[in-house]
Amino acid sequence: MTLELPATTDAGRARAQVLAKTATIEGEPTSIVTYQSSGRLAIIGEEAAALDAARQLGAGVPSTIMVPGEAAPEPSKVGDFVVVRGGRPEVHGRLGRFTINLASGEDTFSLAEASGAATPHFDLVLDLCDPPLLPHEVPPVGYYAGGRSPSALERALAEIPEMQGEFEKPKYFNYDPSICAHGGSGLTGCTRCIDACPTIAITSIGEKVSVDPYLCQGAGSCVAACPSGAMSYAFPAVNDLLAHLRTLLGDFTAAGGQGPVLMIHDAWSSKTIQDTLGPAMPEDVLPFEVEEVGSLGLDTWLAALAYGARAVVITVTASAPRRMVDELRAQVEFGRPLLEGMGYARESLLVLNVAEAARDAEGWWQPLPAEACCKPAKFVCPDDKRGILRLAIEHLYRHAPSPHKVAELPAGASFGEVRVNKDTCTLCMGCVSVCPTAALNAGGDLPQLKFTEWNCVQCGLCEKACPEDAITLKPRFLFDAEARQQPRVLNEEQPFCCISCGKPFGTRSMLDNMLKKLEGHWMFQDEDSRRRLQMCDHCRVKDMFKSGRQGGPAGL
């Protein structure tokens, strides 16, 4: 909805003019996720309440009753309904494809089989248990937790009869596994998208993650959380949204406004904002409606500041998923030290709880900065999170009132350096082999460990992979663009050369470490075996055959 807000000043009239335009965000359409439902319903809960709900729904909704208990499931007929008593229910799935298993003792039964259903799945679930069987903040489509309150049950009974047929929704996300920092070599690194998802649609599958498009409901917090840009919002794409935002801010200025406060909100909160905050809100607060506030993160907010906004306010309501709100607040806490490191006000980024702000409708906006951060940027954003961040931060830094060389960031931020203890590092390059973003690289023919700070997302895989515990992470932002993108040497040694042919094949510290670890091994107790460890692969094999001994590991 278009907000109806006061327009008594130049800023208010500019805002009204901008909001009156019916511009839409242009972009490539995304694919569609389709659900099929015949309305087959499983009602889980205390028998009397479940039967009452089934009777209220009527014959148009084919219902099966499941009454939890410790005994093995036993079906019976009560009027027109099949009632299965016994078993501890476990619910999995989504609209059109719910699986309900019943655990009893060491056995597990299928509710569909126990009830004699013709298909192994249910289309809908009405859960009358308190607490609900599913802990999701945002439950799957087709699952109703009606046991929480009479109003929740009333809403479920009103909606369930309408949930028959074919339903479509957008596939909200895109995932690029090639830049995902979730894992490597059997180690787990970044889990930020998993931790931030309120629908529990994202799961680990080894070194990558998997997103169930049927469970995903577009909250978008995975996108805000993802440090590399592997997870992105599909429609609109962030570069399309920022192109629209750039035009919006430019039109506001052209219409006579200056340095607006960009208030990001979703459609669900429009009326609440208008009714509770609108009358007292400064007229240079420019509302910007998006599909989900959680889908926009630090890249979008900093780009908005670079495009001329004096502050970015992200509004959340009492019903917003906790995981999403927590992630938004975390991203703001990552962004504020960045802004302070350039001399801008930390209040340029704010997560605003609408209910709390309504209690201070004339004061919540007072801490916001009085002027825009800088001259509006003209750059066009790529469809690349790190690329957007680079352009926005570099523009803000060029106009910074009090620039520092480095901004220290809190733990969990996606920028920083890798620090190496040269006394314990053996240049084994285990860290290089797991780095998903090419932040760490070997020195080619030289025993060197090189680091490119801009590429580092602080996923922690290198720290976990290091066998000598020589690596620590340091969250920070280095503002010198050249130094940030230039590889630098973290550790280096002179190469150790084969004692037989002179070919370089390792480092002295690596050889010393290997000899120390193998000194008690029964295969390396004689001088010949220890000497071969100081040879390259080719000379080692030659020496073994020359001495007529085949013992010892072939790789040593």
GROMACS .gro file of C-alpha atoms in nm, residues 83-460:
model
  378
   83VAL     CA    1  -0.895  -4.227   1.492
   84VAL     CA    2  -0.544  -4.364   1.556
   85ARG     CA    3  -0.457  -4.381   1.925
   86GLY     CA    4  -0.097  -4.428   2.041
   87GLY     CA    5   0.253  -4.338   1.931
   88ARG     CA    6   0.461  -4.022   1.961
   89PRO     CA    7   0.411  -3.824   1.641
   90GLU     CA    8   0.695  -3.679   1.431
   91VAL     CA    9   0.592  -3.445   1.151
   92HIS     CA   10   0.801  -3.371   0.841
   93GLY     CA   11   0.720  -3.203   0.511
   94ARG     CA   12   0.504  -2.927   0.370
   95LEU     CA   13   0.175  -2.860   0.195
   96GLY     CA   14   0.080  -3.160  -0.017
   97ARG     CA   15   0.350  -3.386   0.124
   98PHE     CA   16   0.349  -3.425   0.501
   99THR     CA   17   0.492  -3.747   0.645
  100ILE     CA   18   0.381  -3.839   0.997
  101ASN     CA   19   0.564  -4.117   1.179
  102LEU     CA   20   0.460  -4.260   1.516
  103ALA     CA   21   0.732  -4.378   1.754
  104SER     CA   22   0.645  -4.643   2.011
  105GLY     CA   23   0.915  -4.823   2.204
  106GLU     CA   24   1.181  -4.925   1.953
  107ASP     CA   25   0.936  -4.927   1.661
  108THR     CA   26   0.825  -4.653   1.424
  109PHE     CA   27   0.494  -4.663   1.237
  110SER     CA   28   0.347  -4.457   0.957
  111LEU     CA   29   0.024  -4.277   1.042
  112ALA     CA   30  -0.090  -4.316   0.682
  113GLU     CA   31  -0.048  -4.693   0.697
  114ALA     CA   32  -0.196  -4.723   1.045
  115SER     CA   33  -0.507  -4.532   0.938
  116GLY     CA   34  -0.547  -4.723   0.612
  117ALA     CA   35  -0.495  -4.411   0.399
  118ALA     CA   36  -0.462  -4.465   0.025
  119THR     CA   37  -0.147  -4.249   0.001
  120PRO     CA   38   0.161  -4.228   0.225
  121HIS     CA   39   0.132  -3.852   0.272
  122PHE     CA   40  -0.109  -3.595   0.413
  123ASP     CA   41  -0.170  -3.259   0.249
  124LEU     CA   42  -0.234  -3.061   0.569
  125VAL     CA   43  -0.164  -3.089   0.941
  126LEU     CA   44  -0.363  -2.934   1.224
  127ASP     CA   45  -0.151  -2.963   1.538
  128LEU     CA   46  -0.354  -2.915   1.858
  129CYS     CA   47  -0.062  -3.000   2.089
  130ASP     CA   48   0.077  -2.737   2.323
  131PRO     CA   49   0.364  -2.683   2.270
  132PRO     CA   50   0.341  -2.755   1.895
  133LEU     CA   51   0.525  -3.053   1.750
  134LEU     CA   52   0.723  -2.831   1.513
  135PRO     CA   53   0.946  -2.567   1.675
  136HIS     CA   54   0.980  -2.355   1.358
  137GLU     CA   55   0.934  -1.981   1.402
  138VAL     CA   56   0.779  -1.983   1.057
  139PRO     CA   57   0.613  -2.324   1.013
  140PRO     CA   58   0.584  -2.501   0.677
  141VAL     CA   59   0.300  -2.406   0.443
  142GLY     CA   60   0.004  -2.630   0.527
  143TYR     CA   61   0.097  -2.679   0.895
  144TYR     CA   62  -0.127  -2.512   1.152
  145ALA     CA   63  -0.038  -2.489   1.522
  146GLY     CA   64  -0.395  -2.455   1.644
  147GLY     CA   65  -0.325  -2.559   2.001
  148ARG     CA   66  -0.154  -2.236   2.100
  149SER     CA   67  -0.470  -2.032   2.149
  150PRO     CA   68  -0.841  -2.022   2.058
  151SER     CA   69  -0.767  -1.748   1.803
  152ALA     CA   70  -0.499  -1.962   1.636
  153LEU     CA   71  -0.745  -2.251   1.610
  154GLU     CA   72  -1.013  -2.023   1.472
  155ARG     CA   73  -0.778  -1.894   1.200
  156ALA     CA   74  -0.672  -2.248   1.112
  157LEU     CA   75  -1.030  -2.376   1.081
  158ALA     CA   76  -1.114  -2.081   0.856
  159GLU     CA   77  -0.814  -2.133   0.627
  160ILE     CA   78  -0.788  -2.512   0.598
  161PRO     CA   79  -1.097  -2.560   0.373
  162GLU     CA   80  -0.941  -2.318   0.122
  163MET     CA   81  -0.616  -2.516   0.100
  164GLN     CA   82  -0.720  -2.753  -0.177
  165GLY     CA   83  -0.597  -2.730  -0.534
  166GLU     CA   84  -0.277  -2.600  -0.691
  167PHE     CA   85  -0.078  -2.321  -0.528
  168GLU     CA   86   0.226  -2.132  -0.652
  169LYS     CA   87   0.490  -1.913  -0.493
  170PRO     CA   88   0.821  -1.771  -0.617
  171LYS     CA   89   1.148  -1.950  -0.561
  172TYR     CA   90   1.286  -1.677  -0.342
  173PHE     CA   91   1.655  -1.762  -0.337
  174ASN     CA   92   1.953  -1.834  -0.558
  175TYR     CA   93   2.248  -2.032  -0.429
  176ASP     CA   94   2.597  -2.038  -0.578
  177PRO     CA   95   2.786  -2.330  -0.417
  178SER     CA   96   3.112  -2.232  -0.586
  179ILE     CA   97   3.160  -1.939  -0.344
  180CYS     CA   98   2.996  -2.096  -0.038
  181ALA     CA   99   3.219  -2.098   0.270
  182HIS     CA  100   3.025  -2.366   0.459
  183GLY     CA  101   3.289  -2.637   0.459
  184GLY     CA  102   3.594  -2.802   0.312
  185SER     CA  103   3.798  -3.120   0.362
  186GLY     CA  104   3.545  -3.254   0.609
  187LEU     CA  105   3.552  -2.937   0.823
  188THR     CA  106   3.262  -2.703   0.891
  189GLY     CA  107   3.315  -2.331   0.844
  190CYS     CA  108   3.038  -2.075   0.796
  191THR     CA  109   2.689  -2.169   0.921
  192ARG     CA  110   2.537  -1.821   0.916
  193CYS     CA  111   2.257  -1.895   0.670
  194ILE     CA  112   2.156  -2.207   0.864
  195ASP     CA  113   2.155  -2.017   1.191
  196ALA     CA  114   1.952  -1.727   1.047
  197CYS     CA  115   1.677  -1.924   0.868
  198PRO     CA  116   1.345  -1.907   1.061
  199THR     CA  117   1.184  -2.184   0.851
  200ILE     CA  118   1.469  -2.436   0.901
  201ALA     CA  119   1.477  -2.474   0.522
  202ILE     CA  120   1.858  -2.478   0.504
  203THR     CA  121   2.057  -2.786   0.596
  204SER     CA  122   2.420  -2.890   0.575
  205ILE     CA  123   2.513  -3.145   0.309
  206GLY     CA  124   2.881  -3.187   0.378
  207GLU     CA  125   3.085  -2.902   0.237
  208LYS     CA  126   2.782  -2.715   0.096
  209VAL     CA  127   2.426  -2.641   0.206
  210SER     CA  128   2.088  -2.735   0.063
  211VAL     CA  129   1.780  -2.511   0.060
  212ASP     CA  130   1.437  -2.673   0.039
  213PRO     CA  131   1.237  -2.439  -0.188
  214TYR     CA  132   0.910  -2.576  -0.049
  215LEU     CA  133   1.004  -2.487   0.309
  216CYS     CA  134   1.163  -2.152   0.221
  217GLN     CA  135   0.915  -1.867   0.262
  218GLY     CA  136   1.139  -1.582   0.161
  219ALA     CA  137   1.228  -1.430   0.500
  220GLY     CA  138   1.562  -1.347   0.341
  221SER     CA  139   1.776  -1.347   0.656
  222CYS     CA  140   2.005  -1.604   0.493
  223VAL     CA  141   2.087  -1.345   0.228
  224ALA     CA  142   2.168  -1.077   0.485
  225ALA     CA  143   2.381  -1.327   0.680
  226CYS     CA  144   2.577  -1.478   0.390
  227PRO     CA  145   2.929  -1.328   0.389
  228SER     CA  146   3.027  -1.427   0.037
  229GLY     CA  147   2.708  -1.365  -0.158
  230ALA     CA  148   2.658  -1.736  -0.225
  231MET     CA  149   2.299  -1.691  -0.108
  232SER     CA  150   2.105  -1.419  -0.285
  233TYR     CA  151   1.744  -1.306  -0.319
  234ALA     CA  152   1.601  -1.412  -0.652
  235PHE     CA  153   1.331  -1.154  -0.719
  236PRO     CA  154   1.409  -0.880  -0.722
  237ALA     CA  155   1.782  -0.925  -0.762
  238VAL     CA  156   1.977  -0.687  -0.542
  239ASN     CA  157   2.121  -0.490  -0.835
  240ASP     CA  158   1.769  -0.433  -0.975
  241LEU     CA  159   1.644  -0.323  -0.633
  242LEU     CA  160   1.937  -0.084  -0.589
  243ALA     CA  161   1.885   0.065  -0.934
  244HIS     CA  162   1.526   0.140  -0.831
  245LEU     CA  163   1.643   0.281  -0.497
  246ARG     CA  164   1.899   0.503  -0.665
  247THR     CA  165   1.623   0.647  -0.886
  248LEU     CA  166   1.392   0.694  -0.586
  249LEU     CA  167   1.652   0.889  -0.388
  250GLY     CA  168   1.745   1.093  -0.695
  251ASP     CA  169   1.380   1.181  -0.759
  252PHE     CA  170   1.340   1.290  -0.397
  253THR     CA  171   1.632   1.531  -0.433
  254ALA     CA  172   1.510   1.656  -0.771
  255ALA     CA  173   1.168   1.731  -0.619
  256GLY     CA  174   1.321   1.958  -0.354
  257GLY     CA  175   1.405   1.717  -0.072
  258GLN     CA  176   1.750   1.669   0.080
  259GLY     CA  177   1.917   1.373   0.250
  260PRO     CA  178   1.615   1.160   0.338
  261VAL     CA  179   1.597   0.893   0.603
  262LEU     CA  180   1.526   0.571   0.416
  263MET     CA  181   1.272   0.363   0.610
  264ILE     CA  182   1.272   0.004   0.484
  265HIS     CA  183   0.952  -0.186   0.556
  266ASP     CA  184   0.742  -0.470   0.416
  267ALA     CA  185   0.379  -0.462   0.306
  268TRP     CA  186   0.261  -0.623   0.630
  269SER     CA  187   0.383  -0.329   0.837
  270SER     CA  188   0.263  -0.045   0.610
  271LYS     CA  189  -0.063   0.024   0.791
  272THR     CA  190   0.100  -0.007   1.132
  273ILE     CA  191   0.365   0.247   1.035
  274GLN     CA  192   0.107   0.486   0.893
  275ASP     CA  193  -0.123   0.464   1.194
  276THR     CA  194   0.134   0.465   1.474
  277LEU     CA  195   0.435   0.658   1.343
  278GLY     CA  196   0.309   0.849   1.041
  279PRO     CA  197   0.149   1.160   1.201
  280ALA     CA  198   0.458   1.250   1.406
  281MET     CA  199   0.722   1.125   1.164
  282PRO     CA  200   0.959   1.383   1.010
  283GLU     CA  201   0.861   1.457   0.652
  284ASP     CA  202   1.203   1.365   0.517
  285VAL     CA  203   1.155   1.002   0.625
  286LEU     CA  204   1.107   0.820   0.296
  287PRO     CA  205   0.932   0.480   0.321
  288PHE     CA  206   1.065   0.206   0.094
  289GLU     CA  207   0.855  -0.109   0.070
  290VAL     CA  208   1.027  -0.441  -0.001
  291GLU     CA  209   0.915  -0.803  -0.014
  292GLU     CA  210   1.100  -0.889   0.308
  293VAL     CA  211   1.309  -0.655   0.523
  294GLY     CA  212   1.528  -0.951   0.616
  295SER     CA  213   1.646  -0.993   0.258
  296LEU     CA  214   1.842  -0.667   0.264
  297GLY     CA  215   2.172  -0.652   0.445
  298LEU     CA  216   2.480  -0.440   0.490
  299ASP     CA  217   2.551  -0.418   0.117
  300THR     CA  218   2.212  -0.259   0.045
  301TRP     CA  219   2.218  -0.029   0.347
  302LEU     CA  220   2.564   0.110   0.275
  303ALA     CA  221   2.475   0.155  -0.093
  304ALA     CA  222   2.168   0.355   0.016
  305LEU     CA  223   2.390   0.581   0.227
  306ALA     CA  224   2.627   0.620  -0.067
  307TYR     CA  225   2.330   0.712  -0.290
  308GLY     CA  226   2.238   1.002  -0.063
  309ALA     CA  227   2.030   0.877   0.231
  310ARG     CA  228   2.133   1.031   0.564
  311ALA     CA  229   2.024   0.721   0.755
  312VAL     CA  230   1.873   0.378   0.692
  313VAL     CA  231   1.600   0.259   0.930
  314ILE     CA  232   1.496  -0.106   0.908
  315THR     CA  233   1.151  -0.156   1.062
  316VAL     CA  234   1.041  -0.478   1.229
  317THR     CA  235   0.713  -0.572   1.394
  318ALA     CA  236   0.631  -0.785   1.697
  319SER     CA  237   0.540  -1.077   1.469
  320ALA     CA  238   0.873  -1.076   1.282
  321PRO     CA  239   1.071  -1.401   1.324
  322ARG     CA  240   1.326  -1.374   1.604
  323ARG     CA  241   1.606  -1.526   1.393
  324MET     CA  242   1.550  -1.267   1.123
  325VAL     CA  243   1.546  -0.977   1.369
  326ASP     CA  244   1.857  -1.106   1.546
  327GLU     CA  245   2.041  -1.126   1.213
  328LEU     CA  246   1.939  -0.773   1.116
  329ARG     CA  247   2.061  -0.641   1.450
  330ALA     CA  248   2.389  -0.831   1.410
  331GLN     CA  249   2.443  -0.683   1.064
  332VAL     CA  250   2.380  -0.334   1.200
  333GLU     CA  251   2.640  -0.397   1.471
  334PHE     CA  252   2.887  -0.499   1.198
  335GLY     CA  253   2.809  -0.187   0.994
  336ARG     CA  254   2.827   0.072   1.269
  337PRO     CA  255   3.202   0.036   1.343
  338LEU     CA  256   3.263   0.061   0.968
  339LEU     CA  257   3.080   0.395   0.959
  340GLU     CA  258   3.254   0.518   1.274
  341GLY     CA  259   3.587   0.425   1.116
  342MET     CA  260   3.511   0.681   0.846
  343GLY     CA  261   3.379   0.946   1.084
  344TYR     CA  262   3.008   0.895   1.022
  345ALA     CA  263   2.746   0.861   1.295
  346ARG     CA  264   2.679   0.505   1.412
  347GLU     CA  265   2.308   0.597   1.421
  348SER     CA  266   2.312   0.608   1.040
  349LEU     CA  267   2.195   0.244   1.067
  350LEU     CA  268   1.903   0.154   1.292
  351VAL     CA  269   1.673  -0.145   1.342
  352LEU     CA  270   1.343   0.001   1.461
  353ASN     CA  271   1.079  -0.200   1.646
  354VAL     CA  272   0.758  -0.030   1.537
  355ALA     CA  273   0.572  -0.106   1.861
  356GLU     CA  274   0.853   0.038   2.073
  357ALA     CA  275   0.885   0.343   1.847
  358ALA     CA  276   0.509   0.406   1.872
  359ARG     CA  277   0.552   0.464   2.245
  360ASP     CA  278   0.792   0.748   2.160
  361ALA     CA  279   0.656   0.858   1.824
  362GLU     CA  280   0.811   1.205   1.847
  363GLY     CA  281   1.148   1.099   1.979
  364TRP     CA  282   1.269   0.776   1.816
  365TRP     CA  283   1.416   0.966   1.521
  366GLN     CA  284   1.603   1.227   1.729
  367PRO     CA  285   1.939   1.037   1.738
  368LEU     CA  286   1.951   1.008   1.359
  369PRO     CA  287   2.222   1.217   1.187
  370ALA     CA  288   2.112   1.559   1.064
  371GLU     CA  289   2.281   1.547   0.724
  372ALA     CA  290   2.348   1.299   0.446
  373CYS     CA  291   2.674   1.107   0.469
  374CYS     CA  292   2.816   1.226   0.142
  375LYS     CA  293   2.758   1.348  -0.208
  376PRO     CA  294   2.530   1.096  -0.383
  377ALA     CA  295   2.718   0.827  -0.571
  378LYS     CA  296   2.657   0.755  -0.939
  379PHE     CA  297   2.794   0.401  -0.959
  380VAL     CA  298   2.579   0.117  -1.091
  381CYS     CA  299   2.572  -0.183  -0.860
  382PRO     CA  300   2.664  -0.529  -0.985
  383ASP     CA  301   2.469  -0.841  -0.888
  384ASP     CA  302   2.747  -0.930  -0.645
  385LYS     CA  303   2.734  -0.870  -0.270
  386ARG     CA  304   3.106  -0.815  -0.217
  387GLY     CA  305   3.121  -0.595  -0.526
  388ILE     CA  306   2.839  -0.375  -0.394
  389LEU     CA  307   3.008  -0.349  -0.055
  390ARG     CA  308   3.336  -0.249  -0.215
  391LEU     CA  309   3.179   0.027  -0.427
  392ALA     CA  310   2.969   0.164  -0.141
  393ILE     CA  311   3.248   0.164   0.120
  394GLU     CA  312   3.504   0.315  -0.115
  395HIS     CA  313   3.263   0.597  -0.209
  396LEU     CA  314   3.181   0.666   0.155
  397TYR     CA  315   3.551   0.660   0.243
  398ARG     CA  316   3.641   0.911  -0.029
  399HIS     CA  317   3.400   1.159   0.132
  400ALA     CA  318   3.470   1.053   0.492
  401PRO     CA  319   3.485   1.343   0.743
  402SER     CA  320   3.733   1.160   0.971
  403PRO     CA  321   3.885   0.857   0.796
  404HIS     CA  322   4.081   0.597   0.990
  405LYS     CA  323   4.312   0.337   0.842
  406VAL     CA  324   4.137   0.042   1.006
  407ALA     CA  325   3.801  -0.023   1.170
  408GLU     CA  326   3.793  -0.291   1.436
  409LEU     CA  327   3.486  -0.513   1.395
  410PRO     CA  328   3.303  -0.746   1.634
  411ALA     CA  329   3.336  -1.123   1.616
  412GLY     CA  330   3.123  -1.271   1.338
  413ALA     CA  331   3.183  -0.990   1.090
  414SER     CA  332   3.265  -1.100   0.736
  415PHE     CA  333   3.576  -0.885   0.695
  416GLY     CA  334   3.914  -0.929   0.856
  417GLU     CA  335   4.263  -1.068   0.844
  418VAL     CA  336   4.426  -1.402   0.911
  419ARG     CA  337   4.716  -1.394   1.155
  420VAL     CA  338   4.984  -1.664   1.147
  421ASN     CA  339   5.227  -1.760   1.421
  422LYS     CA  340   5.550  -1.795   1.226
  423ASP     CA  341   5.714  -1.991   1.507
  424THR     CA  342   5.465  -2.279   1.475
  425CYS     CA  343   5.355  -2.258   1.111
  426THR     CA  344   5.527  -2.521   0.896
  427LEU     CA  345   5.386  -2.396   0.563
  428CYS     CA  346   5.204  -2.726   0.511
  429MET     CA  347   4.939  -2.534   0.312
  430GLY     CA  348   4.650  -2.715   0.478
  431CYS     CA  349   4.483  -2.375   0.520
  432VAL     CA  350   4.520  -2.301   0.149
  433SER     CA  351   4.353  -2.626   0.051
  434VAL     CA  352   4.033  -2.543   0.245
  435CYS     CA  353   4.002  -2.169   0.180
  436PRO     CA  354   3.681  -2.126  -0.024
  437THR     CA  355   3.744  -1.769  -0.139
  438ALA     CA  356   4.111  -1.779  -0.246
  439ALA     CA  357   4.204  -1.547   0.040
  440LEU     CA  358   4.495  -1.780   0.120
  441ASN     CA  359   4.733  -1.896  -0.151
  442ALA     CA  360   5.064  -2.073  -0.179
  443GLY     CA  361   5.367  -1.893  -0.318
  444GLY     CA  362   5.410  -2.107  -0.626
  445ASP     CA  363   5.761  -2.253  -0.636
  446LEU     CA  364   5.853  -2.070  -0.315
  447PRO     CA  365   5.748  -2.187   0.034
  448GLN     CA  366   5.527  -1.885   0.104
  449LEU     CA  367   5.180  -1.838   0.248
  450LYS     CA  368   5.007  -1.540   0.088
  451PHE     CA  369   4.691  -1.362   0.201
  452THR     CA  370   4.448  -1.129   0.020
  453GLU     CA  371   4.245  -0.956   0.288
  454TRP     CA  372   3.954  -0.846   0.069
  455ASN     CA  373   3.878  -1.206  -0.023
  456CYS     CA  374   3.856  -1.323   0.340
  457VAL     CA  375   3.506  -1.379   0.481
  458GLN     CA  376   3.626  -1.496   0.824
  459CYS     CA  377   3.464  -1.839   0.783
  460GLY     CA  378   3.722  -2.002   1.011
   0.00000   0.00000   0.00000
